[in-house]
Short mmCIF file of C-alpha atoms in Angstrom, two decimals:
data_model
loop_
_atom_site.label_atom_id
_atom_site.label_comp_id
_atom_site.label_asym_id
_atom_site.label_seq_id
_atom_site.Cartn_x
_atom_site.Cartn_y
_atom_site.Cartn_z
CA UNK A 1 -89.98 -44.21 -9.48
CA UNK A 2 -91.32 -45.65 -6.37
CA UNK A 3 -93.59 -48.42 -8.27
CA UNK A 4 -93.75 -49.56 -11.61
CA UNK A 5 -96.73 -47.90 -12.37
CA UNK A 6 -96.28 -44.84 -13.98
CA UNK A 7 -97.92 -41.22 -12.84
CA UNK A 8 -98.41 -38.14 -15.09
CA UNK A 9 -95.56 -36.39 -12.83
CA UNK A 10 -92.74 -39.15 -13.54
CA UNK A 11 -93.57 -38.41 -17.26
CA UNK A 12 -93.65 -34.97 -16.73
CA UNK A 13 -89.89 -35.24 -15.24
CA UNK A 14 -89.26 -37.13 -17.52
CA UNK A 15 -90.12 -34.88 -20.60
CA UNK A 16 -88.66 -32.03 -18.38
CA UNK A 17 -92.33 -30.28 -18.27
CA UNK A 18 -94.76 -29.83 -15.77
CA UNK A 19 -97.50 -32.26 -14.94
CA UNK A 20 -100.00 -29.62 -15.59
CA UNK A 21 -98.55 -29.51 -19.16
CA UNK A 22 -98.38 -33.67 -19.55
CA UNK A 23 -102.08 -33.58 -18.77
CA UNK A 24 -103.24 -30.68 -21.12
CA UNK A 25 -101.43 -32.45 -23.90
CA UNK A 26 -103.43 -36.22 -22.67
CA UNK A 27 -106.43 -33.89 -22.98
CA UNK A 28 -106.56 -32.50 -25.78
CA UNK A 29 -105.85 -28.77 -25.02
CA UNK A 30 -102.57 -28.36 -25.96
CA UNK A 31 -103.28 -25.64 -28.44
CA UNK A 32 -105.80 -23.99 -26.83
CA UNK A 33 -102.52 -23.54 -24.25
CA UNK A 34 -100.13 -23.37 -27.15
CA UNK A 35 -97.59 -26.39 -26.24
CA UNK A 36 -95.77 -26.67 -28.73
CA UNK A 37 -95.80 -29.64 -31.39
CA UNK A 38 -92.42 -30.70 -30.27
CA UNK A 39 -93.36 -30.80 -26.63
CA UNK A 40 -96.32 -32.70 -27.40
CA UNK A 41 -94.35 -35.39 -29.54
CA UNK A 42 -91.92 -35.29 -26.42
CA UNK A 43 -94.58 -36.25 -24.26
CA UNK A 44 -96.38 -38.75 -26.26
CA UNK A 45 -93.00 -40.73 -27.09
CA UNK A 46 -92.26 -41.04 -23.26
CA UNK A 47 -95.49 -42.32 -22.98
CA UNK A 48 -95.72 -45.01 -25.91
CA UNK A 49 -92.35 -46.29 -24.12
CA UNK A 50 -94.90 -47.07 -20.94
CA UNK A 51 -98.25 -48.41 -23.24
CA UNK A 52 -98.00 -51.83 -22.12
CA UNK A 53 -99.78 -49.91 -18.75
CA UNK A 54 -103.41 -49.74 -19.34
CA UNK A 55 -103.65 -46.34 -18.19
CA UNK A 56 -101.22 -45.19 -19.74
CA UNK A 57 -102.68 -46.43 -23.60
CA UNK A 58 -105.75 -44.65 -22.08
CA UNK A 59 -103.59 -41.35 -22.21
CA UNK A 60 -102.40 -41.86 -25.86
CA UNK A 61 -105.69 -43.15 -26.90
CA UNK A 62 -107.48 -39.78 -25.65
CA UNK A 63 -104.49 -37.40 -26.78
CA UNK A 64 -104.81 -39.01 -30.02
CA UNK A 65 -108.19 -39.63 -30.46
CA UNK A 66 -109.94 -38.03 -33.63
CA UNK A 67 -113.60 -37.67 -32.19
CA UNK A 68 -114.60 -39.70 -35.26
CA UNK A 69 -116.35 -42.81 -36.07
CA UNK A 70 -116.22 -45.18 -39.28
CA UNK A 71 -119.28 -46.49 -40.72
CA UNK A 72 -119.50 -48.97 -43.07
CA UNK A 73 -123.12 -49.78 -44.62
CA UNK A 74 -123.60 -51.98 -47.91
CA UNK A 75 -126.34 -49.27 -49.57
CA UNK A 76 -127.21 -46.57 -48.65
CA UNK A 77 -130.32 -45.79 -50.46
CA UNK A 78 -131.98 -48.40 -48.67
CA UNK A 79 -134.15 -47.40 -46.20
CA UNK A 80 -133.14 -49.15 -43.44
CA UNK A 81 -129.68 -48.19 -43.47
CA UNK A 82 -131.10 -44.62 -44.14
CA UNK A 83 -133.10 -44.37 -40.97
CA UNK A 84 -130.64 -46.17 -38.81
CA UNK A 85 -127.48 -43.60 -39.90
CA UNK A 86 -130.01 -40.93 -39.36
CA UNK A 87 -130.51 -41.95 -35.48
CA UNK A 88 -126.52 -43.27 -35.25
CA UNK A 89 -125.46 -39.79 -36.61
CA UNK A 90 -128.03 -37.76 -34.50
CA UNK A 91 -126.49 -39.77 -31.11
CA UNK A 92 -123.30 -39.40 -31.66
CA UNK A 93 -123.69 -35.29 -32.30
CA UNK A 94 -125.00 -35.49 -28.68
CA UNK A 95 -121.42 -36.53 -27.69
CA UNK A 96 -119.58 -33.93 -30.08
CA UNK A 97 -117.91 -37.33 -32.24
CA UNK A 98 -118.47 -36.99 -36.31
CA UNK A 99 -119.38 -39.81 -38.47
CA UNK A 100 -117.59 -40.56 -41.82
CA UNK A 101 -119.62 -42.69 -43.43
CA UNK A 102 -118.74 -44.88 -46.61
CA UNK A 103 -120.51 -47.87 -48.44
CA UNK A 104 -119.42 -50.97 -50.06
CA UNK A 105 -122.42 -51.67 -52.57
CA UNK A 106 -122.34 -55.63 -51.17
CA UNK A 107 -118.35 -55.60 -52.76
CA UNK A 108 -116.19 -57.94 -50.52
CA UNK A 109 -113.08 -56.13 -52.38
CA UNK A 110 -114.72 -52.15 -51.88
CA UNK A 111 -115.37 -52.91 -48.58
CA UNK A 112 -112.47 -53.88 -47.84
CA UNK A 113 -110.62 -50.74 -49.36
CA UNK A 114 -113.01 -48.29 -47.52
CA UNK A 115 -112.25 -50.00 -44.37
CA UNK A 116 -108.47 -49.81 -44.81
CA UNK A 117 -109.32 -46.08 -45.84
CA UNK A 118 -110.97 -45.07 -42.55
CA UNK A 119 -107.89 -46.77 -40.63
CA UNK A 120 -105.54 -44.39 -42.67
CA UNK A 121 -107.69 -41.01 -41.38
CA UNK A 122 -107.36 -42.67 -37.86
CA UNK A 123 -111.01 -43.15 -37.14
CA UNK A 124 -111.10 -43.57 -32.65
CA UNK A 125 -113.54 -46.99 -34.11
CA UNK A 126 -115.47 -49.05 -37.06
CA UNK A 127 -119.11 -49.82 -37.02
CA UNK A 128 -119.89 -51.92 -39.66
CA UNK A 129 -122.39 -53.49 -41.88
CA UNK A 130 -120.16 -56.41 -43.27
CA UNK A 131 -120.69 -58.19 -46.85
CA UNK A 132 -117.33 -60.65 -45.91
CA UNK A 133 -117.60 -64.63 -44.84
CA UNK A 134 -115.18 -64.07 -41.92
CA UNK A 135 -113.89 -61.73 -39.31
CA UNK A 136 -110.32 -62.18 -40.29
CA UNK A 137 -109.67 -58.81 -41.72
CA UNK A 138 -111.32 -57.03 -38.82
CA UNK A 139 -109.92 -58.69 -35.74
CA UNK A 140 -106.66 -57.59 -37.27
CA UNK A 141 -107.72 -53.89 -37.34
CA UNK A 142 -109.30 -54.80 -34.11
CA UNK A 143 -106.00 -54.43 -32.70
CA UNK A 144 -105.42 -51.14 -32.97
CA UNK A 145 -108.87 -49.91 -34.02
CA UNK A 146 -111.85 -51.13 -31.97
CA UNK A 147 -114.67 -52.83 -34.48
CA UNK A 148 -118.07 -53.31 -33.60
CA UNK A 149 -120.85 -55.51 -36.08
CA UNK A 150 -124.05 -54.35 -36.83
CA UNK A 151 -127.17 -55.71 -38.26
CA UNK A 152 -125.19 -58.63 -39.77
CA UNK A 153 -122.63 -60.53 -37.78
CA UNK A 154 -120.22 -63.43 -38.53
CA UNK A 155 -121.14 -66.88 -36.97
CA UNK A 156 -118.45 -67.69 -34.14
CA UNK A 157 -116.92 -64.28 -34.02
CA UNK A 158 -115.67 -62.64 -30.94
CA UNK A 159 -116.20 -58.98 -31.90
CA UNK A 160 -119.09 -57.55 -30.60
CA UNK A 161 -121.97 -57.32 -32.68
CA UNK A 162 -125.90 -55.67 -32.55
CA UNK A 163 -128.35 -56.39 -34.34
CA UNK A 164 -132.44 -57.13 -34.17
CA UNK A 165 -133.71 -60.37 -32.81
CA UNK A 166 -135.64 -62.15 -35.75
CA UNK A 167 -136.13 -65.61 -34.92
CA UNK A 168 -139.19 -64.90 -32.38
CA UNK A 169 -140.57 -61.75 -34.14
CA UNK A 170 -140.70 -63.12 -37.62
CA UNK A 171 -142.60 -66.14 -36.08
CA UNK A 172 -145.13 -64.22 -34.46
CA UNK A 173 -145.67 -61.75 -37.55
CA UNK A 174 -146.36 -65.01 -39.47
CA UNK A 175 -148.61 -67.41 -36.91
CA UNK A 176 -152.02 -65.74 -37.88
CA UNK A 177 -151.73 -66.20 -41.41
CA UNK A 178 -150.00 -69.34 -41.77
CA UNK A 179 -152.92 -71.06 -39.51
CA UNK A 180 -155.71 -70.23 -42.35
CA UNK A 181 -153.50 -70.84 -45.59
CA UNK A 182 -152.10 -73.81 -46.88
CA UNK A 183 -148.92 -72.19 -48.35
CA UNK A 184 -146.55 -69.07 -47.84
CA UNK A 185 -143.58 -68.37 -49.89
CA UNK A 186 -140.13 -66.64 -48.34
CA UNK A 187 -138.69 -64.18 -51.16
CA UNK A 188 -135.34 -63.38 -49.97
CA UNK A 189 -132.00 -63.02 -50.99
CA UNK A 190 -128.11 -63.39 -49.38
CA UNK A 191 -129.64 -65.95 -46.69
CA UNK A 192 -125.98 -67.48 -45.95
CA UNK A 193 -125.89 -63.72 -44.13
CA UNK A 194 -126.31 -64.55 -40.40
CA UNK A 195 -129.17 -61.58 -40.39
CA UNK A 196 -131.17 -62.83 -43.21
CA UNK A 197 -130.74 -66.83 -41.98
CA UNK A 198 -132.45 -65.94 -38.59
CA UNK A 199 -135.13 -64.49 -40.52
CA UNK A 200 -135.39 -67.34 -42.32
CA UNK A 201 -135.39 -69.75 -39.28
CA UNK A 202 -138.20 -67.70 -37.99
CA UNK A 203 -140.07 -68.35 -40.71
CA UNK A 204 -139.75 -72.09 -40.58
CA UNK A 205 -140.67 -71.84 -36.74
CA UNK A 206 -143.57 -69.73 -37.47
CA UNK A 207 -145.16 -72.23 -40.01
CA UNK A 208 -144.48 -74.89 -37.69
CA UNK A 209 -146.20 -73.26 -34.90
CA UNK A 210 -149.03 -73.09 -36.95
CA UNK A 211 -149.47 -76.39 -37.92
CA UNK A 212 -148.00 -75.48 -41.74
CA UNK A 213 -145.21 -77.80 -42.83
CA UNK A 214 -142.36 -76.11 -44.57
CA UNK A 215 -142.11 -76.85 -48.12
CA UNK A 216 -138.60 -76.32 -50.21
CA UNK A 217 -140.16 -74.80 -53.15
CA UNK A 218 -141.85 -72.24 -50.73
CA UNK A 219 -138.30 -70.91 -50.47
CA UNK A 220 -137.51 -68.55 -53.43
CA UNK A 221 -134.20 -66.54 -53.24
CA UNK A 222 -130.66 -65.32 -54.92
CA UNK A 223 -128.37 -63.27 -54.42
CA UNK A 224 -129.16 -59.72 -54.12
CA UNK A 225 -128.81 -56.98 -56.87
CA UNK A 226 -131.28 -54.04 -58.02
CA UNK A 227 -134.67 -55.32 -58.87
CA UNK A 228 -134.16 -58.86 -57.70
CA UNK A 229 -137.28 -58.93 -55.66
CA UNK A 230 -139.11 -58.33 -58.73
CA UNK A 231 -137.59 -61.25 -60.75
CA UNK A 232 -138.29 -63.20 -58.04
CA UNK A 233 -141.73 -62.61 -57.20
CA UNK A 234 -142.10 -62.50 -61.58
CA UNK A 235 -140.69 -66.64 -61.89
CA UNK A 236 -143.09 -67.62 -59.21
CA UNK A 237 -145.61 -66.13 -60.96
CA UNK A 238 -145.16 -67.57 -64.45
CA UNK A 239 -143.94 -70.75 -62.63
CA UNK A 240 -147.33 -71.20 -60.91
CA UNK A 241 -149.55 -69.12 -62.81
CA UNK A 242 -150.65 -67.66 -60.60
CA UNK A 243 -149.14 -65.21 -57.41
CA UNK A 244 -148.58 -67.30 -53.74
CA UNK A 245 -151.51 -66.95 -51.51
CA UNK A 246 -148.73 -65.43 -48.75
CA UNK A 247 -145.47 -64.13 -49.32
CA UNK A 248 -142.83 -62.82 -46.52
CA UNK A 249 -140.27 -61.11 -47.60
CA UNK A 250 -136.66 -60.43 -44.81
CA UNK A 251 -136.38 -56.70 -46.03
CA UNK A 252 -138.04 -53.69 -47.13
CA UNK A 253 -136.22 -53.14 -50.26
CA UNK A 254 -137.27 -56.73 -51.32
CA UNK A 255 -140.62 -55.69 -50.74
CA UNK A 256 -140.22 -52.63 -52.28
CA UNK A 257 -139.59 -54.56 -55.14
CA UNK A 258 -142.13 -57.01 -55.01
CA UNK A 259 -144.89 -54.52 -54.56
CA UNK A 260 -144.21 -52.85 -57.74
CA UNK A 261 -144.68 -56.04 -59.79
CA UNK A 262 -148.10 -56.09 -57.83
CA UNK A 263 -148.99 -52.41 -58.54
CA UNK A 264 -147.58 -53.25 -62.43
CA UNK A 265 -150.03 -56.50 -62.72
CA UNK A 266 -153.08 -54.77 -60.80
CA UNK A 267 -153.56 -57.82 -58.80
CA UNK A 268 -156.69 -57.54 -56.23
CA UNK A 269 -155.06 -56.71 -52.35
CA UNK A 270 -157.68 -59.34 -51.10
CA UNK A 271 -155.61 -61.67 -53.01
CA UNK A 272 -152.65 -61.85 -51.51
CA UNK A 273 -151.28 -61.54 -48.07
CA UNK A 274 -148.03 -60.06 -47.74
CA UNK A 275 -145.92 -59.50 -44.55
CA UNK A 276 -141.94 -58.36 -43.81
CA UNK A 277 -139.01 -58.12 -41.80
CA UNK A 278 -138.50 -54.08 -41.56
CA UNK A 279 -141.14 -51.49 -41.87
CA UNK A 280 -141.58 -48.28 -43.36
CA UNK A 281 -143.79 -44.89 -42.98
CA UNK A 282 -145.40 -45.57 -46.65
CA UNK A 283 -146.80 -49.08 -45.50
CA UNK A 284 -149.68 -47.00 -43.60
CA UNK A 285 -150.48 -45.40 -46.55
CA UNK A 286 -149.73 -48.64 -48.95
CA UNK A 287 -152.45 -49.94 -51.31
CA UNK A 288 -151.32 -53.67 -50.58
CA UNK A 289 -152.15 -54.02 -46.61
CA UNK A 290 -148.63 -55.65 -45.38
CA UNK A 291 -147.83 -56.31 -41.41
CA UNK A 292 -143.90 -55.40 -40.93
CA UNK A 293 -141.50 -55.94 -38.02
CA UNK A 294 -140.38 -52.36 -36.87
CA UNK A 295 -136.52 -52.11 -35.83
CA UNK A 296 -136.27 -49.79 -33.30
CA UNK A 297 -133.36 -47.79 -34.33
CA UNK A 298 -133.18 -45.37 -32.00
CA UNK A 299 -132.60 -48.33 -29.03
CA UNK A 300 -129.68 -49.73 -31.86
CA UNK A 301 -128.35 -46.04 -32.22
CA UNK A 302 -127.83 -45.54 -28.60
CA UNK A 303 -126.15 -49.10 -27.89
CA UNK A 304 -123.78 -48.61 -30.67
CA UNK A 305 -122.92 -45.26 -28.95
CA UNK A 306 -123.20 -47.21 -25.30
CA UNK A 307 -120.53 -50.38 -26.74
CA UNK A 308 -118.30 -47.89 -28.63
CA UNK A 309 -117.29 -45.92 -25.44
CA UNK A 310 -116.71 -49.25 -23.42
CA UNK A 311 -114.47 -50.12 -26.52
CA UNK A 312 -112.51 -46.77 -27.22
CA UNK A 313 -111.64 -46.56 -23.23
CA UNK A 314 -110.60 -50.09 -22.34
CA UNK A 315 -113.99 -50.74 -20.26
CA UNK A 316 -115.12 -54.66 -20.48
CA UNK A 317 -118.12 -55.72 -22.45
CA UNK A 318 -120.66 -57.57 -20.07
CA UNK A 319 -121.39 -59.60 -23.12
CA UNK A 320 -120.58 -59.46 -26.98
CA UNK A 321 -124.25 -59.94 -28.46
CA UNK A 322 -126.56 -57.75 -28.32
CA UNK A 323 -130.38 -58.09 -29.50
CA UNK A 324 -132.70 -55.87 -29.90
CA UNK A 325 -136.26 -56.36 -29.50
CA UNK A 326 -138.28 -54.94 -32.63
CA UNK A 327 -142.23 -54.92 -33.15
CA UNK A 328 -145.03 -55.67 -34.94
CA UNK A 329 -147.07 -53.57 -37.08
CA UNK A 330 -149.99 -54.98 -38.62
CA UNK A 331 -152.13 -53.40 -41.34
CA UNK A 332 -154.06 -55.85 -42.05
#
């Protein structure tokens, strides 16, 4: 060979085919022109022997690529994982790639397993929704599988990662209210999760902007299981006896939660003001006005399609974090 870099006719020669044949088989087409499973292994092998040249991984990465995407979400029956699978699954049909889809139900150990599991069917890459305290286990599939974070990310990691910005939005959302009460109360859950801390800092910013100072017992939270945001907003209740004047609440299953104890103890909407991180269709027709932060999945949809081609064909990232900008709807 006249250089060291390697050209689809040296492997050809070297597989004893013809070049038109080496590139059907980095293509894909090899059965729609019936090359043989031997050739193809043939091929491939002389190939690996060369993937320390980028273009030449390129090859094997296309030729063995499975035109499917992991996805790992915590719950699915929430509604914000709901809507944003429904836009992820809708962009990637665009570009003919499937999405196999699993959950961990906020297991460290499950998710884990269905991780490892969409390795094994050879998944091109991972987007995931992760319940872990590090990024150890995924820069190590990382390696050979490309990973990409959403929604929640790990402090100091290197893997990409997109999510929605919360620190300004939350503090906006809050400003109005927290300038004419003299308390509001955070009912949240899993804030050690880099998603749900922003929120959180928001929050603290947002009183502060308003002249409110941030008291520790306004902070109310757990970790999350069904039905927590109801226990929650139930011991402030009895605690104080009576409900906060304002409550915020980081996501729309807490509030879920928290708006059935409301309906259940027929308190008066004039009451109480209530606002949250993530909105939903049935807050325009809710009997409890509450002003939400809208995600905008379809943006978050797209990138994740946008990052995950840079990743599964060696192109550079500009940058690893990536925030996008949600919105305020207010009901009240």
């Amino acid at each position: 060979m006249a250089s060291n870099k390697l050209k689809l006719n040296d492997i050809a020669r070297l597989a004893g085919v013809s070049a038109t044949t080496v590139s059907h088989i980095f293509n894909k087409r090899d059965k729609k022109y019936r090359i043989s499973p031997q050739t193809r292994q043939r091929v491939l092998a002389i190939a690996q022997q060369y993937s320390d040249q980028s273009h030449i991984r390129q090859y094997l990465v296309k030729a063995n690529s499975t035109n499917t995407i992991g996805v790992v979400v915590p719950d699915m029956s929430n509604s914000f994982f709901s809507m944003f699978l429904h836009h992820l699954e809708a962009s990637f049909r665009q570009k003919n790639i499937q999405l196999l889809i699993t959950c961990s139900h906020y297991n460290p150990e499950v998710e884990i397993k269905v991780a490892q599991n969409l390795v094994e069917r050879c998944v091109d890459a991972m987007i995931v929704v992760t319940s872990l305290d590090s990024d150890d286990f995924y820069v190590n599939i990382n390696q050979q599988t490309p990973v990409l974070f959403f929604d929640r990310y790990l402090k100091d990691t290197k893997l990409p990662f997109i999510t929605s910005e919360s620190v300004k939005s939350v503090a906006d959302l809050i400003i109005p209210y927290a300038k004419q009460l003299e308390e509001f109360y955070f009912i949240g859950c899993d804030i050690q999760l880099t998603s749900i801390h922003a929120r959180l800092e928001g929050f603290k910013q947002g009183l502060k902007t308003a002249g409110l100072k941030f008291k520790h017992d306004w902070l109310v939270c757990d970790d999350y299981c069904q039905n927590k945001g109801y226990q929650l907003i139930k011991g402030v209740h009895e605690k104080l006896g009576r409900l906060p004047k304002a409550i915020f609440t980081p996501s729309c299953n807490l509030l879920q939660e928290v708006l059935s104890y409301l309906v259940e103890i027929k308190i008066d909407p004039n009451q109480i003001c209530l606002c949250s991180y993530d909105y939903n269709i049935y807050l325009d027709y809710c009997y409890y006005p509450t002003d939400a932060i809208a995600q905008d999945f379809q943006t978050m949809a797209h990138t994740c399609v946008e990052v995950i081609d840079r990743l599964i064909n060696f192109k550079e990232l500009k940058h690893h974090a990536f925030f996008i900008e949600p919105k305020i709807i207010r009901h009240r």
